[in-house]
Amino acid sequence: MGTKKTGQTWAYSSPPSLLATASVVGPREGRGPLSGWFDVIKPDRLLGQKSWEMAEAKMVEEAVALALKKAGVGRDELDFLLAGDLLNQIIASSFAARTIDVPYFGLYGACSTIAEGLALASALVDGGFATNVAVVSSSHHDTAERQYRFPTEYGGQRPPTAQWTATAAGAVVVGPPGRGKLRATHATIGRVVDHGRKNPFDMGSAMAPAAADTITAHFRDTGRAPETYDLVVTGDLAAVGQPLAAELLEEHGLDLDGRFVDCGQMIYDETQDAHAGGSGCGCAASVFAGYLAKNLEQGKFRRILLVATGALHSPTTCQQGESIPCVAHAVAVERAD
Amino acid sequence: MGTKKTGQTWAYSSPPSLLATASVVGPREGRGPLSGWFDVIKPDRLLGQKSWEMAEAKMVEEAVALALKKAGVGRDELDFLLAGDLLNQIIASSFAARTIDVPYFGLYGACSTIAEGLALASALVDGGFATNVAVVSSSHHDTAERQYRFPTEYGGQRPPTAQWTATAAGAVVVGPPGRGKLRATHATIGRVVDHGRKNPFDMGSAMAPAAADTITAHFRDTGRAPETYDLVVTGDLAAVGQPLAAELLEEHGLDLDGRFVDCGQMIYDETQDAHAGGSGCGCAASVFAGYLAKNLEQGKFRRILLVATGALHSPTTCQQGESIPCVAHAVAVERAD
């Protein structure tokens, strides 16, 4: 095995291909600035289901089915599904896994899940444990509201630091090296970082130190220069957290000037009343599967570092006055040619 | 790479060692029939913490610290932590990961988590992605009651089919081949199976088909005979689910007569009012880390198949009238000599 681990970072020995990606989003996301980059825009948030939870599971199923179709990988050729979401007991993923019907690893990394899944799936392919692995991650505005802010009828006001949970799912099919336009070359696995922030309406500030920690580790472990990447893309620090992370990175001697963007700031525009920006496992997943992967495929970007960030609290721990532990995982994705 | 995947099963090319295991349990579990096999028995369920949730996180930390100490692996030699529990947003794991402070993969497989983690950790070691990986899984009776059956003050009666969530954590340190008394040779990754059961007070019946599915896949994929194993141990089907799984296995032509046991039936005795038996991520994890691993080490067993089973529903999906999707993952563990 040529796989090299340095610090927190894997350099895959034979970088696995990202055979295809697919994104399915809700109507609000479909009206946003990335509208043209998503594969499927749903006209409503129920998708014909009887609950928002089943609607989210449906989005997951559709994203995986579409990614498999684009990849030309049959259900019987799919070795594993790696999936996670924000919901209690990751029910969107588990209910979708029932339909997808392949061996299933459930993951929980909050909004970092898409990177956690890509890192693990790429390791499974690189290590010879799988040929094709589907990774998917989702969120749904209404399921998240029900879970985190019930009873929503109370109408608690959202402060400007709050983020808007995206209704979206993003799927990636990871497969053997040399088969697709994109490949995953490195993954940096994050430690849990907690600077004592307690406000669930300002998760960007809570997650910024975790993002900075993982990004710093990535550049330290790989010895790469910031210029290696066209973009370092966090997901989702949004308007409050992203400048904080940039500040922390500068303190660590890393200047990502002009290359440092955030999925939460990309998915909605200022007219969409999303406050600090987007969030949710589906935000980074759909922005990656939609905008980022397609721009890589089309040659606008050569190489990006996707740094998905997760706030690992629960409503219970917030009510108990605990702070918010956070994590960020990074995956380096580049054009294969 | 010699790793062979057949169907849903990995045969590790160089079976990773289970360097050490550790179990930390609550007072009720400490009064049960396995009392002498657990490393640490806590005199109360709060462990000096201010909430049950933080007590569960503390158990996770202690189990990992003890397993590392037994393994002679320093915190700085630990590459990754793989952890999961039953709680919303797996907070026991995430809060413990903050203290353990190594790169962290959060998992969710309900009570199947310990096997999901062992399978992945063994793959990471076998594939050269890690040298030492800690796997831990936990549950706590009171955190589970708060989450699944709030308000508990209502005093809803427990039917005889109900299981009792164990207050327990079990940790395993997986390391390089040839180093420990035990090793993991195979893992069979489960698909999500749902036979339409909807009663959260009878999870054994819901999980039995998933257990039977994975066990059948394991014997089909490996070509092994039931006699290969001293025990096939599910966790946790308990008194209602285990006979159902045995029946399903017989229908599939598999007679595990006398070898088929269940962690949920082992952790409490009949005087302990646990109804159908134990459950929770910590039940299978602590019974494995305590009783099973130690009996393997001491030579009473030569080889076992641990089949951890998870019910992937949430209180929300139950209230919405959905059925309970289930999964089971199996790991074959044997003496290394």
XYZ file of C-alpha atoms in Angstrom:
674
model
C 0.000 0.000 0.000
C 1.322 3.371 -0.967
C -1.231 5.321 1.051
C 0.595 7.916 3.045
C -0.701 9.389 6.252
C 0.996 12.524 7.487
C -0.436 14.081 10.616
C -4.187 14.175 10.047
C -3.959 13.816 6.273
C -4.217 10.929 3.857
C -2.633 11.186 0.424
C -4.449 8.472 -1.499
C -2.024 6.119 -3.238
C -4.180 5.851 -6.368
C -6.570 8.778 -6.201
C -10.115 7.435 -6.591
C -12.327 8.945 -9.243
C -15.424 10.927 -8.503
C -17.410 9.240 -11.248
C -20.392 11.544 -11.000
C -22.203 13.951 -8.717
C -25.861 14.890 -8.431
C -27.769 17.589 -6.595
C -31.442 17.880 -5.718
C -32.619 21.104 -4.074
C -35.761 22.834 -2.881
C -37.509 25.840 -4.414
C -35.695 28.529 -2.414
C -32.286 27.076 -3.298
C -33.473 26.824 -6.880
C -34.156 30.572 -6.929
C -30.690 31.385 -5.577
C -27.517 32.372 -7.410
C -26.497 28.746 -8.067
C -29.819 27.897 -9.686
C -28.290 26.880 -13.006
C -25.862 24.441 -11.402
C -28.282 22.114 -9.634
C -29.553 19.018 -11.404
C -33.046 18.959 -9.964
C -35.018 21.833 -8.454
C -38.158 20.747 -6.640
C -41.181 23.053 -6.963
C -42.226 22.431 -3.364
C -40.704 21.141 -0.150
C -42.946 18.117 0.343
C -42.075 16.306 -2.891
C -45.461 14.633 -2.798
C -44.669 12.970 0.530
C -46.801 13.132 3.637
C -44.056 14.550 5.850
C -40.995 16.746 5.464
C -38.906 13.909 6.851
C -40.007 11.535 4.097
C -39.501 14.369 1.579
C -35.885 14.659 2.711
C -35.418 10.895 2.379
C -36.884 11.162 -1.132
C -34.342 13.850 -2.059
C -31.572 11.545 -0.861
C -32.903 8.671 -2.947
C -33.209 10.872 -6.029
C -29.733 12.331 -5.661
C -28.176 8.879 -5.353
C -30.209 7.454 -8.234
C -29.221 10.350 -10.488
C -25.531 10.174 -9.528
C -25.512 6.429 -10.239
C -27.214 7.014 -13.583
C -24.710 9.699 -14.579
C -21.846 7.454 -13.447
C -23.206 4.512 -15.412
C -23.040 2.429 -12.260
C -25.887 -0.012 -11.724
C -27.401 -0.581 -8.309
C -25.877 -4.074 -8.392
C -22.432 -2.584 -9.015
C -22.647 -0.302 -5.985
C -20.733 -1.749 -3.052
C -21.674 0.652 -0.286
C -23.729 3.676 0.617
C -22.272 6.185 3.076
C -24.856 8.694 4.194
C -25.711 11.148 6.903
C -27.902 14.115 7.681
C -28.816 16.468 10.504
C -31.844 14.651 11.793
C -32.154 12.711 15.000
C -31.072 9.157 14.244
C -30.187 10.352 10.693
C -33.575 9.156 9.517
C -33.425 10.763 6.075
C -30.337 8.680 5.304
C -31.590 5.496 6.927
C -34.992 5.596 5.260
C -33.340 6.277 1.892
C -30.867 3.442 2.529
C -33.841 1.098 2.872
C -34.809 1.882 -0.735
C -31.276 2.028 -2.127
C -30.726 -1.413 -0.605
C -26.951 -1.818 -0.567
C -24.651 -2.293 2.445
C -24.893 0.919 4.421
C -22.644 2.916 6.726
C -24.513 5.650 8.607
C -22.400 8.697 9.409
C -22.899 11.672 11.652
C -20.761 14.749 11.264
C -23.500 17.385 11.049
C -22.661 19.662 8.088
C -19.212 18.059 7.790
C -20.801 14.780 6.711
C -20.229 15.115 2.970
C -16.466 15.475 3.521
C -16.413 12.710 6.155
C -18.171 10.457 3.657
C -15.937 11.406 0.721
C -12.811 10.811 2.810
C -13.975 7.374 3.965
C -15.382 6.335 0.580
C -12.133 7.308 -1.119
C -10.200 5.304 1.488
C -12.422 2.264 0.896
C -11.835 2.476 -2.870
C -8.136 3.267 -2.544
C -7.651 0.420 -0.071
C -9.335 -2.152 -2.289
C -12.360 -2.523 -0.013
C -14.815 -1.342 -2.645
C -15.115 -0.602 -6.323
C -17.982 1.883 -6.263
C -19.262 3.773 -3.245
C -22.066 6.331 -3.116
C -21.784 9.194 -0.652
C -24.763 11.400 0.088
C -25.689 14.023 2.591
C -28.858 16.047 2.981
C -30.787 18.616 4.931
C -34.293 20.028 4.750
C -35.332 23.366 6.117
C -38.531 22.151 7.692
C -37.196 18.935 9.193
C -34.401 20.922 10.803
C -36.828 23.560 12.083
C -39.030 20.843 13.548
C -36.089 19.225 15.226
C -34.016 22.143 16.420
C -36.559 24.898 16.889
C -39.832 23.150 17.755
C -42.412 24.518 18.349
C -41.862 26.675 15.298
C -45.341 28.133 15.775
C -43.836 30.094 18.618
C -42.196 32.219 15.947
C -38.876 32.807 17.703
C -37.057 35.587 15.912
C -33.931 34.736 13.951
C -30.993 36.999 14.758
C -28.779 38.211 11.877
C -26.098 35.664 12.857
C -28.473 32.748 12.247
C -28.141 30.576 9.165
C -30.885 29.108 7.027
C -30.925 25.317 6.733
C -30.890 24.468 3.054
C -33.360 22.021 1.548
C -30.889 20.047 -0.526
C -29.131 16.765 -1.083
C -25.823 16.140 -2.807
C -24.530 12.739 -3.887
C -21.188 11.577 -5.245
C -20.238 8.217 -6.706
C -16.629 7.388 -5.882
C -15.021 4.749 -8.075
C -11.756 3.308 -9.363
C -8.871 5.584 -10.362
C -8.630 6.785 -13.940
C -12.333 6.548 -14.704
C -13.771 10.005 -14.153
C -13.015 13.658 -14.821
C -12.433 14.326 -11.124
C -10.455 12.596 -8.426
C -9.928 12.872 -4.696
C -6.246 13.141 -3.846
C -6.126 13.992 -0.131
C -8.320 14.032 2.938
C -7.614 15.777 6.223
C -9.670 14.414 9.111
C -10.599 16.954 11.742
C -10.352 16.896 15.503
C -13.227 18.210 17.594
C -12.594 21.847 18.471
C -14.644 23.836 20.943
C -13.840 27.428 21.816
C -16.722 27.706 24.237
C -19.333 29.264 21.976
C -22.850 28.470 23.146
C -25.169 30.293 20.791
C -26.970 27.934 18.386
C -28.057 30.997 16.413
C -24.427 31.738 15.608
C -22.951 28.450 14.487
C -20.571 30.146 12.079
C -18.593 31.593 14.985
C -18.619 28.229 16.746
C -17.371 26.335 13.684
C -14.751 28.830 12.483
C -11.973 27.527 14.807
C -12.597 23.924 13.688
C -12.379 24.993 10.046
C -9.158 26.917 10.702
C -7.703 23.943 12.612
C -8.333 21.491 9.778
C -7.230 23.865 7.008
C -4.009 24.600 8.910
C -3.434 20.871 9.423
C -4.016 20.248 5.723
C -1.417 22.745 4.552
C 1.031 21.660 7.261
C 0.606 17.949 6.484
C 0.790 18.266 2.704
C 3.357 21.050 2.508
C 1.162 22.539 -0.198
C 0.972 26.269 -0.780
C -2.401 28.029 -0.782
C -1.912 28.670 -4.520
C -2.257 24.920 -5.102
C -6.004 25.442 -4.857
C -8.232 27.640 -6.941
C -10.625 27.634 -4.026
C -10.644 26.623 -0.386
C -14.365 26.179 0.200
C -15.828 25.869 3.665
C -19.362 24.676 4.216
C -20.987 26.289 6.051
C -19.510 29.148 8.035
C -21.593 31.814 6.290
C -21.161 35.569 6.621
C -20.267 35.621 10.311
C -18.021 32.576 10.585
C -16.081 32.809 7.356
C -14.276 36.103 8.128
C -13.497 34.735 11.606
C -11.925 31.640 10.074
C -9.943 33.822 7.669
C -8.660 35.820 10.635
C -7.641 32.656 12.515
C -5.879 31.359 9.399
C -3.936 34.596 9.085
C -2.856 34.171 12.703
C -1.603 30.726 11.668
C 0.323 32.347 8.828
C -2.049 31.244 6.079
C -3.281 33.859 3.684
C -5.992 32.428 1.440
C -6.791 35.834 0.046
C -9.269 35.631 -2.776
C -9.391 31.835 -2.702
C -11.390 31.412 0.461
C -15.123 31.037 -0.079
C -18.018 29.420 1.748
C -20.928 27.324 0.493
C -23.253 29.013 2.982
C -22.495 32.361 1.378
C -22.941 31.036 -2.137
C -26.300 29.285 -2.031
C -28.571 32.292 -1.309
C -28.371 35.925 -2.335
C -29.059 38.956 -0.202
C -32.665 39.257 -1.287
C -33.485 35.799 0.056
C -33.635 36.733 3.737
C -31.286 33.917 4.741
C -29.543 36.115 7.298
C -25.893 34.971 7.660
C -26.306 32.404 4.866
C -27.047 28.775 4.255
C -26.303 25.761 6.415
C -27.215 22.104 6.748
C -25.552 18.922 5.512
C -27.232 19.436 2.148
C -25.775 22.905 1.598
C -22.107 21.951 1.217
C -23.139 18.655 -0.404
C -25.308 20.255 -3.103
C -22.954 23.180 -3.730
C -20.138 20.669 -4.174
C -22.178 18.251 -6.274
C -23.628 21.127 -8.289
C -21.528 24.251 -8.692
C -18.063 23.095 -7.589
C -17.867 19.693 -9.272
C -19.312 21.039 -12.518
C -16.885 23.967 -12.590
C -14.032 21.525 -12.015
C -15.338 19.296 -14.801
C -15.687 22.252 -17.148
C -12.173 23.432 -16.418
C -12.938 26.687 -14.620
C -11.184 25.262 -11.549
C -8.259 22.899 -11.575
C -8.211 21.922 -7.895
C -10.237 22.773 -4.809
C -10.162 21.973 -1.112
C -13.636 21.236 0.227
C -13.731 21.862 3.974
C -17.104 20.827 5.347
C -17.733 21.982 8.893
C -20.107 20.545 11.463
C -21.556 21.816 14.742
C -21.970 18.713 16.881
C -24.369 20.022 19.521
C -27.967 18.990 20.075
C -30.965 20.966 21.331
C -30.561 19.085 24.629
C -26.955 20.137 25.168
C -27.779 23.740 24.242
C -30.625 23.786 26.745
C -28.226 22.354 29.308
C -25.882 25.288 28.758
C -23.117 23.292 27.109
C -20.899 24.811 24.456
C -20.837 23.635 20.844
C -18.136 21.110 19.854
C -17.296 21.432 16.168
C -15.400 19.495 13.541
C -14.242 20.069 9.970
C -13.006 17.550 7.444
C -11.234 18.509 4.207
C -11.048 16.713 0.880
C -8.841 17.817 -2.018
C -10.532 17.310 -5.368
C -8.928 17.978 -8.728
C -9.410 17.459 -12.429
C -7.987 14.097 -13.405
C -6.333 15.225 -16.633
C -3.791 -5.354 -1.605
C -5.053 -8.765 -0.737
C -8.310 -7.594 0.781
C -11.084 -9.661 -0.656
C -14.639 -8.515 -0.862
C -17.234 -11.175 -1.544
C -20.842 -10.046 -1.563
C -21.246 -7.916 1.548
C -18.173 -9.315 3.303
C -14.590 -8.214 3.662
C -11.886 -10.782 4.469
C -9.098 -8.574 5.793
C -5.815 -9.290 4.022
C -3.758 -8.964 7.214
C -6.255 -9.280 10.046
C -5.812 -6.250 12.345
C -5.268 -6.888 16.030
C -7.725 -5.910 18.692
C -4.999 -4.612 20.986
C -7.281 -4.127 23.966
C -10.884 -3.627 24.996
C -12.441 -1.780 27.923
C -15.909 -1.602 29.397
C -17.489 0.923 31.747
C -21.016 0.216 32.999
C -23.638 1.573 35.355
C -24.806 0.121 38.666
C -27.638 -2.024 37.295
C -25.364 -3.610 34.686
C -22.794 -4.096 37.430
C -25.316 -6.133 39.425
C -26.124 -8.355 36.443
C -24.760 -11.766 35.514
C -21.739 -10.311 33.671
C -20.662 -8.244 36.670
C -17.257 -9.875 36.959
C -16.380 -9.209 33.322
C -16.679 -5.437 33.222
C -13.624 -3.282 33.909
C -15.368 -0.429 35.674
C -18.736 -0.448 37.437
C -20.003 3.005 38.348
C -21.866 3.308 41.660
C -24.351 5.807 40.226
C -25.600 6.939 36.843
C -24.457 10.559 37.018
C -20.714 9.923 37.428
C -20.394 13.239 39.218
C -21.622 15.123 36.158
C -24.450 17.606 36.090
C -26.461 15.801 33.420
C -26.952 12.227 32.242
C -25.731 13.311 28.823
C -22.400 14.478 30.193
C -22.250 11.292 32.323
C -22.550 9.234 29.151
C -19.784 11.276 27.512
C -17.653 10.660 30.598
C -18.176 6.892 30.300
C -17.031 7.093 26.685
C -13.902 9.013 27.670
C -13.099 6.548 30.448
C -13.620 3.488 28.265
C -11.316 4.877 25.576
C -8.666 5.981 28.094
C -8.673 2.555 29.727
C -8.523 0.680 26.422
C -5.581 2.842 25.311
C -3.821 2.232 28.619
C -4.325 -1.538 28.381
C -3.123 -1.471 24.769
C -0.071 0.563 25.683
C -1.013 3.066 23.003
C -0.417 6.710 23.832
C -2.883 9.416 22.874
C -0.266 10.701 20.416
C -0.067 7.260 18.792
C -3.809 7.102 18.208
C -4.672 7.977 14.632
C -8.444 8.104 14.763
C -11.469 7.802 16.982
C -14.608 6.192 15.548
C -17.571 6.643 17.837
C -21.322 6.658 17.962
C -24.244 6.415 20.327
C -28.042 6.576 20.387
C -28.447 10.223 21.201
C -29.614 12.962 18.911
C -26.554 14.315 17.122
C -24.517 11.549 18.875
C -23.571 14.053 21.550
C -22.026 11.540 23.956
C -19.500 10.615 21.271
C -18.899 14.145 20.052
C -18.417 15.600 23.517
C -16.037 12.770 24.404
C -14.188 13.294 21.107
C -13.526 16.880 22.188
C -11.561 15.568 25.185
C -9.922 12.636 23.389
C -8.725 15.157 20.813
C -7.724 13.011 17.841
C -9.176 13.032 14.303
C -12.747 11.859 14.661
C -15.284 10.020 12.540
C -18.801 10.158 13.960
C -20.933 7.120 13.166
C -24.611 6.376 13.484
C -25.870 2.831 13.339
C -27.945 2.775 16.538
C -27.056 -0.420 18.424
C -25.111 -1.721 15.408
C -22.526 1.034 15.872
C -19.857 -1.026 17.625
C -19.735 -3.456 14.696
C -19.899 -0.645 12.126
C -16.948 0.974 13.884
C -14.947 -2.239 14.219
C -15.476 -3.037 10.546
C -14.344 0.422 9.412
C -11.467 0.680 11.883
C -10.178 -2.725 10.794
C -10.421 -1.624 7.163
C -8.468 1.562 7.919
C -5.713 -0.433 9.628
C -5.712 -3.204 7.025
C -5.609 -0.670 4.194
C -2.662 1.221 5.642
C -4.716 4.309 6.483
C -4.029 4.076 10.202
C -1.842 2.314 12.724
C -4.077 2.548 15.791
C -7.781 3.329 15.823
C -10.090 3.518 18.836
C -13.690 2.425 18.405
C -16.261 3.186 21.068
C -19.991 3.053 21.429
C -22.216 3.915 24.371
C -25.707 4.238 25.733
C -27.186 5.483 28.987
C -30.555 4.505 30.318
C -31.582 7.988 31.339
C -30.349 9.831 28.273
C -32.251 7.355 26.116
C -35.380 7.696 28.237
C -35.172 11.481 27.994
C -34.771 11.312 24.268
C -37.106 8.538 23.237
C -39.747 8.554 25.945
C -39.934 12.144 27.184
C -41.738 13.142 29.310
C -40.780 10.146 31.420
C -42.785 11.633 34.300
C -45.842 10.499 32.376
C -44.873 6.996 33.470
C -45.899 5.170 30.290
C -45.985 1.480 31.038
C -43.352 -0.745 29.482
C -44.809 -3.803 27.767
C -43.016 -7.163 28.174
C -41.551 -6.842 24.663
C -39.711 -3.638 25.611
C -35.969 -3.638 26.183
C -34.013 -1.764 28.801
C -31.364 0.634 27.505
C -28.087 -0.286 29.153
C -25.908 2.307 30.833
C -22.620 1.205 29.365
C -19.728 2.002 27.065
C -17.388 -0.398 25.315
C -14.151 0.577 23.614
C -11.719 -1.336 21.425
C -8.274 -0.326 20.193
C -7.618 -1.761 16.745
C -3.970 -1.951 15.719
C -1.432 -3.604 13.449
C -1.583 -7.347 12.755
C 0.342 -9.699 14.997
C 0.306 -7.485 18.061
C -2.615 -8.607 20.183
C -4.318 -11.741 21.432
C -7.360 -11.087 19.253
C -7.835 -10.159 15.643
C -10.674 -9.205 13.311
C -10.737 -11.396 10.236
C -13.992 -10.580 8.455
C -16.725 -7.980 8.419
C -20.126 -8.282 6.793
C -21.806 -4.918 6.195
C -25.565 -4.955 6.455
C -28.250 -3.611 4.205
C -31.229 -1.788 5.676
C -34.090 -4.227 6.167
C -37.608 -3.239 7.118
C -40.400 -5.777 7.460
C -42.938 -3.127 8.380
C -42.799 -3.374 12.178
C -43.883 -0.128 13.809
C -43.768 -0.768 17.536
C -40.847 0.988 19.242
C -41.581 -1.110 22.332
C -40.718 -4.231 20.375
C -37.476 -3.481 18.616
C -36.319 -7.072 18.831
C -38.992 -8.144 16.362
C -38.142 -5.228 14.100
C -34.411 -6.001 14.102
C -34.586 -9.793 13.790
C -34.920 -9.804 9.966
C -31.901 -7.489 9.614
C -29.853 -9.763 11.861
C -30.913 -12.830 9.888
C -30.126 -11.062 6.606
C -26.573 -10.167 7.648
C -25.839 -13.533 9.271
C -27.051 -15.326 6.155
C -24.920 -13.044 3.978
C -21.903 -13.729 6.176
C -22.126 -17.507 5.882
C -22.940 -17.294 2.164
C -20.048 -14.893 1.436
C -17.423 -16.711 3.491
C -18.542 -20.261 2.804
C -17.965 -20.911 6.483
C -19.972 -23.464 8.413
C -21.783 -22.451 11.611
C -19.332 -24.654 13.542
C -16.572 -22.194 12.636
C -17.847 -20.043 15.471
C -18.155 -20.865 19.126
C -20.787 -18.170 19.295
C -22.831 -16.070 16.930
C -23.743 -13.155 19.173
C -26.392 -10.651 18.232
C -26.755 -7.356 20.076
C -29.482 -6.683 20.921
C -32.470 -8.704 19.878
C -33.321 -9.815 23.407
C -35.893 -12.416 24.394
C -38.465 -11.564 21.735
C -36.253 -10.900 18.740
C -33.633 -13.578 19.151
C -35.960 -16.590 18.690
C -37.489 -14.821 15.679
C -34.048 -14.401 14.131
C -33.276 -18.059 14.832
C -36.489 -19.008 13.050
C -35.631 -16.857 10.035
C -32.143 -18.367 9.913
C -33.603 -21.855 9.923
C -35.787 -20.847 6.989
C -32.551 -19.810 5.263
C -31.114 -23.238 6.044
C -28.842 -22.091 8.849
C -28.993 -23.957 12.115
C -26.970 -22.157 14.770
C -28.303 -24.451 17.452
C -26.597 -23.831 20.753
C -24.230 -21.225 19.330
C -26.696 -18.398 18.908
C -26.812 -15.985 21.817
C -27.698 -12.330 22.317
C -26.017 -9.574 24.329
C -29.414 -8.206 25.354
C -30.231 -11.537 26.983
C -26.871 -11.768 28.722
C -26.506 -8.407 30.441
C -29.437 -8.638 32.914
C -30.964 -11.551 34.765
C -34.637 -12.270 35.307
C -34.759 -10.559 38.688
C -33.697 -7.232 37.195
C -37.022 -6.289 35.636
C -35.481 -5.556 32.244
C -38.437 -7.111 30.408
C -37.234 -8.573 27.091
C -33.602 -7.728 27.918
C -30.960 -5.105 27.351
C -30.473 -2.768 24.432
C -28.552 0.361 23.482
C -25.253 0.905 21.681
C -23.440 0.302 24.958
C -24.980 -3.125 25.557
C -23.335 -5.009 22.685
C -20.230 -2.820 23.022
C -19.700 -3.542 26.720
C -20.648 -7.217 26.484
C -18.151 -7.559 23.655
C -15.431 -5.491 25.349
C -16.080 -7.260 28.661
C -17.380 -10.799 28.558
C -16.746 -11.833 24.949
C -13.270 -10.391 24.388
C -12.042 -11.636 27.747
C -13.374 -15.135 27.153
C -11.657 -15.145 23.779
C -8.426 -13.948 25.371
C -8.677 -16.591 28.062
C -9.254 -19.323 25.534
C -12.836 -20.256 26.396
C -13.835 -19.238 22.882
C -11.708 -19.573 19.789
C -13.787 -17.522 17.372
C -17.017 -15.543 17.520
C -19.215 -13.610 15.137
C -20.432 -10.366 16.672
C -23.625 -9.238 14.941
C -24.655 -5.843 16.262
C -28.147 -4.805 15.251
C -29.604 -1.317 15.032
C -33.134 0.073 14.816
C -32.807 3.217 12.723
C -36.073 4.937 13.577
C -36.549 8.156 15.531
C -39.360 9.283 17.842
C -40.491 11.561 14.989
C -40.837 8.762 12.452
C -42.639 6.568 14.986
C -45.098 9.354 15.737
C -45.584 9.771 12.002
C -46.588 6.112 11.734
C -43.541 4.990 9.800
C -42.094 1.519 10.214
C -38.663 0.828 11.676
C -35.758 0.365 9.232
C -33.077 -1.862 10.754
C -29.518 -2.833 10.016
C -27.003 -5.353 11.330
C -23.263 -5.509 10.818
C -21.147 -8.550 11.652
C -17.482 -8.802 12.616
C -15.607 -12.098 13.005
C -13.140 -11.993 15.883
C -10.772 -14.791 16.797
C -7.791 -15.610 18.959
C -4.613 -14.710 17.117
C -2.641 -17.804 18.113
